[in-house]
PDB file of C-alpha atoms in Angstrom:
ATOM      1  CA  ASP A   1      97.410  99.084 108.553  1.00 54.00           C
ATOM      2  CA  THR A   2      97.861 102.695 107.526  1.00 74.00           C
ATOM      3  CA  GLY A   3     100.452 102.149 104.817  1.00 92.00           C
ATOM      4  CA  VAL A   4     103.875 103.790 104.653  1.00 95.00           C
ATOM      5  CA  SER A   5     104.101 107.123 106.444  1.00 96.00           C
ATOM      6  CA  GLN A   6     106.697 109.799 105.834  1.00 97.00           C
ATOM      7  CA  ASP A   7     107.425 112.935 107.790  1.00 96.00           C
ATOM      8  CA  PRO A   8     107.727 115.799 107.095  1.00 97.00           C
ATOM      9  CA  ARG A   9     105.899 116.004 103.796  1.00 95.00           C
ATOM     10  CA  HIS A  10     107.659 119.234 102.889  1.00 97.00           C
ATOM     11  CA  LYS A  11     110.909 120.752 104.095  1.00 97.00           C
ATOM     12  CA  ILE A  12     112.464 124.029 103.015  1.00 98.00           C
ATOM     13  CA  THR A  13     115.966 124.663 104.235  1.00 97.00           C
ATOM     14  CA  LYS A  14     118.947 126.861 103.537  1.00 97.00           C
ATOM     15  CA  ARG A  15     122.068 125.502 101.920  1.00 97.00           C
ATOM     16  CA  GLY A  16     124.449 124.076 104.468  1.00 97.00           C
ATOM     17  CA  GLN A  17     121.796 123.044 106.981  1.00 97.00           C
ATOM     18  CA  ASN A  18     121.138 119.456 108.028  1.00 98.00           C
ATOM     19  CA  VAL A  19     117.767 117.795 107.472  1.00 98.00           C
ATOM     20  CA  THR A  20     116.285 114.520 108.635  1.00 98.00           C
ATOM     21  CA  PHE A  21     113.365 112.570 107.191  1.00 98.00           C
ATOM     22  CA  ARG A  22     111.490 109.796 108.919  1.00 98.00           C
ATOM     23  CA  CYS A  23     109.745 106.778 107.413  1.00 98.00           C
ATOM     24  CA  ASP A  24     107.359 104.391 109.162  1.00 97.00           C
ATOM     25  CA  PRO A  25     106.876 101.281 107.020  1.00 96.00           C
ATOM     26  CA  ILE A  26     104.019  98.802 107.038  1.00 94.00           C
ATOM     27  CA  SER A  27     104.481  96.980 110.332  1.00 90.00           C
ATOM     28  CA  GLU A  28     104.970  93.447 109.029  1.00 88.00           C
ATOM     29  CA  HIS A  29     107.346  94.482 106.235  1.00 91.00           C
ATOM     30  CA  ASN A  30     110.972  93.679 106.969  1.00 90.00           C
ATOM     31  CA  ARG A  31     112.454  95.499 103.968  1.00 92.00           C
ATOM     32  CA  LEU A  32     112.641  99.257 103.749  1.00 94.00           C
ATOM     33  CA  TYR A  33     113.881 101.337 100.805  1.00 94.00           C
ATOM     34  CA  TRP A  34     114.776 104.942 100.159  1.00 96.00           C
ATOM     35  CA  TYR A  35     114.471 106.417  96.682  1.00 96.00           C
ATOM     36  CA  ARG A  36     115.057 109.915  95.359  1.00 96.00           C
ATOM     37  CA  GLN A  37     112.931 111.487  92.649  1.00 97.00           C
ATOM     38  CA  THR A  38     113.861 114.738  90.940  1.00 95.00           C
ATOM     39  CA  LEU A  39     111.402 116.750  88.901  1.00 91.00           C
ATOM     40  CA  GLY A  40     110.326 114.993  85.735  1.00 90.00           C
ATOM     41  CA  GLN A  41     112.324 111.859  86.454  1.00 93.00           C
ATOM     42  CA  GLY A  42     111.626 108.393  87.736  1.00 95.00           C
ATOM     43  CA  PRO A  43     112.600 107.372  91.260  1.00 95.00           C
ATOM     44  CA  GLU A  44     116.241 106.364  91.760  1.00 94.00           C
ATOM     45  CA  PHE A  45     117.322 103.807  94.335  1.00 93.00           C
ATOM     46  CA  LEU A  46     119.367 105.127  97.262  1.00 94.00           C
ATOM     47  CA  THR A  47     119.548 102.360  99.866  1.00 94.00           C
ATOM     48  CA  TYR A  48     117.661  99.519 101.483  1.00 92.00           C
ATOM     49  CA  PHE A  49     117.408  97.717 104.813  1.00 93.00           C
ATOM     50  CA  GLN A  50     116.588  94.161 105.716  1.00 90.00           C
ATOM     51  CA  ASN A  51     115.312  94.594 109.257  1.00 91.00           C
ATOM     52  CA  GLU A  52     117.958  96.804 110.918  1.00 92.00           C
ATOM     53  CA  ALA A  53     120.786  95.910 108.525  1.00 92.00           C
ATOM     54  CA  GLN A  54     121.610  98.299 105.705  1.00 92.00           C
ATOM     55  CA  LEU A  55     122.423  95.898 102.888  1.00 89.00           C
ATOM     56  CA  GLU A  56     123.028  98.104  99.875  1.00 88.00           C
ATOM     57  CA  LYS A  57     123.813 101.726  99.132  1.00 89.00           C
ATOM     58  CA  SER A  58     123.738 103.404  95.744  1.00 89.00           C
ATOM     59  CA  ARG A  59     126.607 105.496  94.441  1.00 86.00           C
ATOM     60  CA  LEU A  60     124.078 108.334  94.551  1.00 82.00           C
ATOM     61  CA  LEU A  61     124.311 108.233  98.331  1.00 85.00           C
ATOM     62  CA  SER A  62     127.217 110.572  99.008  1.00 88.00           C
ATOM     63  CA  ASN A  63     128.965 110.683 102.368  1.00 92.00           C
ATOM     64  CA  ARG A  64     126.675 113.558 103.358  1.00 96.00           C
ATOM     65  CA  PHE A  65     123.772 111.113 103.405  1.00 96.00           C
ATOM     66  CA  SER A  66     123.190 108.615 106.172  1.00 95.00           C
ATOM     67  CA  ALA A  67     120.290 106.275 106.763  1.00 96.00           C
ATOM     68  CA  GLU A  68     119.436 104.225 109.803  1.00 96.00           C
ATOM     69  CA  ARG A  69     116.828 101.749 110.882  1.00 96.00           C
ATOM     70  CA  PRO A  70     117.827 101.194 114.488  1.00 91.00           C
ATOM     71  CA  LYS A  71     115.245  98.665 115.632  1.00 87.00           C
ATOM     72  CA  GLY A  72     114.136  97.323 112.309  1.00 85.00           C
ATOM     73  CA  SER A  73     111.000  99.429 112.379  1.00 91.00           C
ATOM     74  CA  PHE A  74     111.091 103.107 111.368  1.00 96.00           C
ATOM     75  CA  SER A  75     113.968 104.581 109.411  1.00 97.00           C
ATOM     76  CA  THR A  76     115.598 108.002 109.176  1.00 97.00           C
ATOM     77  CA  LEU A  77     117.439 109.589 106.279  1.00 98.00           C
ATOM     78  CA  GLU A  78     119.731 112.461 107.210  1.00 97.00           C
ATOM     79  CA  ILE A  79     121.356 114.847 104.782  1.00 97.00           C
ATOM     80  CA  GLN A  80     124.186 116.924 106.181  1.00 97.00           C
ATOM     81  CA  ARG A  81     125.376 120.241 104.747  1.00 97.00           C
ATOM     82  CA  THR A  82     122.588 120.326 102.199  1.00 97.00           C
ATOM     83  CA  GLU A  83     123.270 121.558  98.673  1.00 96.00           C
ATOM     84  CA  GLN A  84     120.827 122.895  96.105  1.00 96.00           C
ATOM     85  CA  GLY A  85     121.283 119.698  94.123  1.00 95.00           C
ATOM     86  CA  ASP A  86     119.726 117.775  97.002  1.00 96.00           C
ATOM     87  CA  SER A  87     116.351 119.334  96.229  1.00 97.00           C
ATOM     88  CA  ALA A  88     114.112 116.392  95.373  1.00 97.00           C
ATOM     89  CA  MET A  89     111.314 114.167  96.603  1.00 97.00           C
ATOM     90  CA  TYR A  90     112.597 111.476  98.959  1.00 97.00           C
ATOM     91  CA  LEU A  91     110.425 108.387  98.770  1.00 97.00           C
ATOM     92  CA  CYS A  92     110.311 105.559 101.257  1.00 97.00           C
ATOM     93  CA  ALA A  93     108.930 102.124 100.439  1.00 95.00           C
ATOM     94  CA  SER A  94     108.595  98.827 102.245  1.00 93.00           C
ATOM     95  CA  SER A  95     108.050  95.215 101.283  1.00 90.00           C
ATOM     96  CA  LEU A  96     108.049  91.694 102.619  1.00 85.00           C
ATOM     97  CA  ASP A  97     111.150  89.624 102.089  1.00 72.00           C
ATOM     98  CA  GLY A  98     111.213  87.383  99.031  1.00 62.00           C
ATOM     99  CA  GLY A  99     113.252  88.413  96.045  1.00 62.00           C
ATOM    100  CA  GLY A 100     112.262  90.394  93.000  1.00 64.00           C
ATOM    101  CA  ALA A 101     108.603  89.450  93.108  1.00 69.00           C
ATOM    102  CA  ASN A 102     107.607  91.469  96.086  1.00 77.00           C
ATOM    103  CA  VAL A 103     105.632  94.596  95.497  1.00 87.00           C
ATOM    104  CA  LEU A 104     107.007  97.762  97.052  1.00 90.00           C
ATOM    105  CA  THR A 105     104.481  99.932  98.852  1.00 93.00           C
ATOM    106  CA  PHE A 106     105.471 103.582  98.703  1.00 94.00           C
ATOM    107  CA  GLY A 107     104.821 106.474 101.010  1.00 95.00           C
ATOM    108  CA  ALA A 108     103.731 109.891  99.768  1.00 93.00           C
ATOM    109  CA  GLY A 109     107.281 111.210  99.981  1.00 95.00           C
ATOM    110  CA  SER A 110     109.127 114.063 101.649  1.00 97.00           C
ATOM    111  CA  ARG A 111     109.803 116.998  99.355  1.00 97.00           C
ATOM    112  CA  LEU A 112     113.027 118.865 100.081  1.00 98.00           C
ATOM    113  CA  THR A 113     113.736 122.347  98.777  1.00 98.00           C
ATOM    114  CA  VAL A 114     117.216 123.725  99.409  1.00 97.00           C
ATOM    115  CA  LEU A 115     117.481 127.495  98.953  1.00 96.00           C
TER     116      LEU A 115
ATOM    117  CA  ALA B   1     123.007  96.854  84.350  1.00 79.00           C
ATOM    118  CA  GLN B   2     119.290  97.357  83.993  1.00 88.00           C
ATOM    119  CA  LYS B   3     117.568 100.117  82.083  1.00 94.00           C
ATOM    120  CA  VAL B   4     113.943 101.074  81.500  1.00 96.00           C
ATOM    121  CA  THR B   5     112.991 103.538  78.782  1.00 97.00           C
ATOM    122  CA  GLN B   6     109.664 105.289  78.449  1.00 97.00           C
ATOM    123  CA  ALA B   7     110.047 107.308  75.280  1.00 95.00           C
ATOM    124  CA  GLN B   8     106.803 109.254  75.668  1.00 96.00           C
ATOM    125  CA  THR B   9     107.220 112.038  78.186  1.00 96.00           C
ATOM    126  CA  GLU B  10     103.651 113.332  77.966  1.00 97.00           C
ATOM    127  CA  ILE B  11     100.418 112.212  76.316  1.00 97.00           C
ATOM    128  CA  SER B  12      97.298 114.321  76.155  1.00 97.00           C
ATOM    129  CA  VAL B  13      93.942 112.785  75.252  1.00 96.00           C
ATOM    130  CA  VAL B  14      90.286 113.656  75.438  1.00 97.00           C
ATOM    131  CA  GLU B  15      88.140 111.661  77.811  1.00 97.00           C
ATOM    132  CA  LYS B  16      86.980 108.280  76.457  1.00 97.00           C
ATOM    133  CA  GLU B  17      89.927 107.980  74.094  1.00 97.00           C
ATOM    134  CA  ASP B  18      92.273 105.038  74.495  1.00 97.00           C
ATOM    135  CA  VAL B  19      95.889 105.706  75.432  1.00 96.00           C
ATOM    136  CA  THR B  20      98.872 103.353  75.160  1.00 97.00           C
ATOM    137  CA  LEU B  21     102.061 103.866  77.136  1.00 97.00           C
ATOM    138  CA  ASP B  22     105.256 102.328  75.806  1.00 97.00           C
ATOM    139  CA  CYS B  23     107.938 100.704  77.947  1.00 97.00           C
ATOM    140  CA  VAL B  24     111.153  99.131  76.692  1.00 98.00           C
ATOM    141  CA  TYR B  25     113.629  97.510  79.056  1.00 97.00           C
ATOM    142  CA  GLU B  26     117.173  96.156  79.045  1.00 95.00           C
ATOM    143  CA  THR B  27     118.524  93.514  81.368  1.00 91.00           C
ATOM    144  CA  ARG B  28     121.093  90.740  81.314  1.00 89.00           C
ATOM    145  CA  ASP B  29     119.040  88.712  83.758  1.00 87.00           C
ATOM    146  CA  THR B  30     117.026  85.855  82.321  1.00 85.00           C
ATOM    147  CA  THR B  31     114.448  86.011  85.070  1.00 87.00           C
ATOM    148  CA  TYR B  32     112.912  89.275  86.151  1.00 90.00           C
ATOM    149  CA  TYR B  33     109.716  91.077  87.067  1.00 90.00           C
ATOM    150  CA  LEU B  34     108.130  94.052  85.364  1.00 92.00           C
ATOM    151  CA  PHE B  35     105.865  96.533  87.081  1.00 93.00           C
ATOM    152  CA  TRP B  36     103.673  99.508  86.344  1.00 95.00           C
ATOM    153  CA  TYR B  37     103.076 102.177  88.982  1.00 96.00           C
ATOM    154  CA  LYS B  38     100.810 105.231  88.867  1.00 96.00           C
ATOM    155  CA  GLN B  39     101.772 108.513  90.528  1.00 95.00           C
ATOM    156  CA  PRO B  40      98.786 110.865  90.873  1.00 93.00           C
ATOM    157  CA  PRO B  41      99.275 114.525  91.788  1.00 89.00           C
ATOM    158  CA  SER B  42      99.269 113.592  95.485  1.00 86.00           C
ATOM    159  CA  GLY B  43     102.690 112.021  94.897  1.00 87.00           C
ATOM    160  CA  GLU B  44     102.232 108.505  96.227  1.00 90.00           C
ATOM    161  CA  LEU B  45     103.263 105.740  93.841  1.00 94.00           C
ATOM    162  CA  VAL B  46     100.434 103.237  93.457  1.00 94.00           C
ATOM    163  CA  PHE B  47     101.119  99.688  92.303  1.00 92.00           C
ATOM    164  CA  LEU B  48      99.130  98.614  89.226  1.00 93.00           C
ATOM    165  CA  ILE B  49     100.549  95.327  87.954  1.00 90.00           C
ATOM    166  CA  ARG B  50     103.452  92.883  88.202  1.00 88.00           C
ATOM    167  CA  ARG B  51     104.434  90.340  85.527  1.00 88.00           C
ATOM    168  CA  ASN B  52     107.262  87.808  85.592  1.00 86.00           C
ATOM    169  CA  SER B  53     109.493  87.129  82.614  1.00 87.00           C
ATOM    170  CA  PHE B  54     108.108  83.619  82.170  1.00 85.00           C
ATOM    171  CA  ASP B  55     104.556  84.743  81.658  1.00 81.00           C
ATOM    172  CA  GLU B  56     103.924  86.504  78.372  1.00 79.00           C
ATOM    173  CA  GLN B  57     100.166  86.308  78.567  1.00 78.00           C
ATOM    174  CA  ASN B  58      98.510  89.628  78.100  1.00 79.00           C
ATOM    175  CA  GLU B  59      96.376  90.780  80.964  1.00 81.00           C
ATOM    176  CA  ILE B  60      93.237  92.850  81.268  1.00 81.00           C
ATOM    177  CA  SER B  61      91.951  94.399  84.456  1.00 83.00           C
ATOM    178  CA  GLY B  62      88.931  96.583  83.963  1.00 90.00           C
ATOM    179  CA  ARG B  63      89.922  99.439  81.665  1.00 92.00           C
ATOM    180  CA  TYR B  64      93.624  98.556  81.972  1.00 93.00           C
ATOM    181  CA  SER B  65      95.453  96.072  79.797  1.00 91.00           C
ATOM    182  CA  TRP B  66      99.079  95.084  79.420  1.00 91.00           C
ATOM    183  CA  ASN B  67     100.998  93.669  76.461  1.00 92.00           C
ATOM    184  CA  PHE B  68     104.250  91.910  77.367  1.00 92.00           C
ATOM    185  CA  GLN B  69     106.499  90.905  74.467  1.00 92.00           C
ATOM    186  CA  LYS B  70     109.777  89.378  75.537  1.00 91.00           C
ATOM    187  CA  SER B  71     111.067  89.242  71.949  1.00 92.00           C
ATOM    188  CA  THR B  72     111.053  93.032  71.741  1.00 94.00           C
ATOM    189  CA  SER B  73     111.697  93.658  75.483  1.00 94.00           C
ATOM    190  CA  SER B  74     108.527  95.666  75.750  1.00 95.00           C
ATOM    191  CA  PHE B  75     105.791  95.875  78.355  1.00 95.00           C
ATOM    192  CA  ASN B  76     103.168  98.306  77.103  1.00 95.00           C
ATOM    193  CA  PHE B  77     100.155  99.561  79.033  1.00 94.00           C
ATOM    194  CA  THR B  78      96.809 100.624  77.589  1.00 95.00           C
ATOM    195  CA  ILE B  79      94.048 102.551  79.275  1.00 95.00           C
ATOM    196  CA  THR B  80      90.761 102.048  77.458  1.00 95.00           C
ATOM    197  CA  ALA B  81      88.069 104.731  77.516  1.00 96.00           C
ATOM    198  CA  SER B  82      90.215 107.086  79.555  1.00 96.00           C
ATOM    199  CA  GLN B  83      88.749 109.181  82.350  1.00 96.00           C
ATOM    200  CA  VAL B  84      89.895 112.425  83.937  1.00 96.00           C
ATOM    201  CA  VAL B  85      90.881 110.463  87.075  1.00 95.00           C
ATOM    202  CA  ASP B  86      93.456 108.607  84.986  1.00 96.00           C
ATOM    203  CA  SER B  87      95.505 111.799  84.761  1.00 97.00           C
ATOM    204  CA  ALA B  88      98.805 110.954  86.435  1.00 97.00           C
ATOM    205  CA  VAL B  89     102.400 110.010  85.754  1.00 97.00           C
ATOM    206  CA  TYR B  90     102.846 106.332  84.966  1.00 98.00           C
ATOM    207  CA  PHE B  91     106.111 104.510  85.611  1.00 97.00           C
ATOM    208  CA  CYS B  92     107.347 101.225  84.242  1.00 97.00           C
ATOM    209  CA  ALA B  93     109.885  99.408  86.434  1.00 95.00           C
ATOM    210  CA  LEU B  94     112.080  96.301  86.389  1.00 93.00           C
ATOM    211  CA  SER B  95     113.372  94.027  89.143  1.00 89.00           C
ATOM    212  CA  ALA B  96     115.713  91.074  88.743  1.00 80.00           C
ATOM    213  CA  ILE B  97     114.380  88.002  90.518  1.00 69.00           C
ATOM    214  CA  LYS B  98     117.772  86.871  91.761  1.00 64.00           C
ATOM    215  CA  ALA B  99     118.983  90.303  92.743  1.00 58.00           C
ATOM    216  CA  ALA B 100     119.374  90.986  96.402  1.00 58.00           C
ATOM    217  CA  GLY B 101     116.826  93.372  97.758  1.00 62.00           C
ATOM    218  CA  ASN B 102     114.381  93.308  94.827  1.00 67.00           C
ATOM    219  CA  LYS B 103     115.065  96.972  94.224  1.00 79.00           C
ATOM    220  CA  LEU B 104     113.272  98.514  91.285  1.00 89.00           C
ATOM    221  CA  THR B 105     114.783 100.290  88.306  1.00 92.00           C
ATOM    222  CA  PHE B 106     112.289 102.847  87.028  1.00 95.00           C
ATOM    223  CA  GLY B 107     111.793 104.478  83.674  1.00 97.00           C
ATOM    224  CA  GLY B 108     111.476 108.232  83.389  1.00 96.00           C
ATOM    225  CA  GLY B 109     107.695 108.141  83.444  1.00 97.00           C
ATOM    226  CA  THR B 110     104.934 109.216  81.063  1.00 98.00           C
ATOM    227  CA  ARG B 111     102.599 111.992  82.102  1.00 97.00           C
ATOM    228  CA  VAL B 112      99.029 111.339  80.975  1.00 97.00           C
ATOM    229  CA  LEU B 113      96.631 114.241  80.823  1.00 97.00           C
ATOM    230  CA  VAL B 114      92.988 113.361  80.198  1.00 97.00           C
ATOM    231  CA  LYS B 115      90.879 116.356  79.272  1.00 96.00           C
ATOM    232  CA  PRO B 116      87.119 116.373  79.802  1.00 95.00           C
TER     233      PRO B 116
END
């Protein structure tokens, strides 16, 4: 088990471009989460999946953001028409099912810089 | 709504000093879990501890100890005899047991700098 993998680790893009991040969770984990962390702040919840179903989305997730987990394994987070305010670290985490007790295992994150 | 507050934004200590990180939380849920995560410069959040709201026993793990006081809604974290490798940002987080998805609400973090 190699933990949660995220790709790319860094992305620099121009305003208005689309970007996509990929997350590979721990294989036996059926829950997958996306968080966003801006400089000097704690991570903020964006969305989560139970297997392939997207069960909750934060109000932070504008209509320019879309996340998928097509086969219940890896997930992608796409940001369309990027804005400078989208610059942040995008963190992926996974966990087993089971309510509030389960520990989330985080990836190293994908840092987005929008010029 | 849930809220986690870490009032200390940055703490600087000299190696071997003890350092205590404060965490105060708000929740309407009667059952919940509290967590501490460490984020070293590499960026990956590392799980340190989880406590449930029914268990107010303090816990010690090596140089780390935690003080959970439900009466004051606090879950403080102490590093004893700090080392340079302890330099990181530490986050306190809360999760409601009955909430769908066990998503975490994080505090703003406390940056700890341990100088040799």
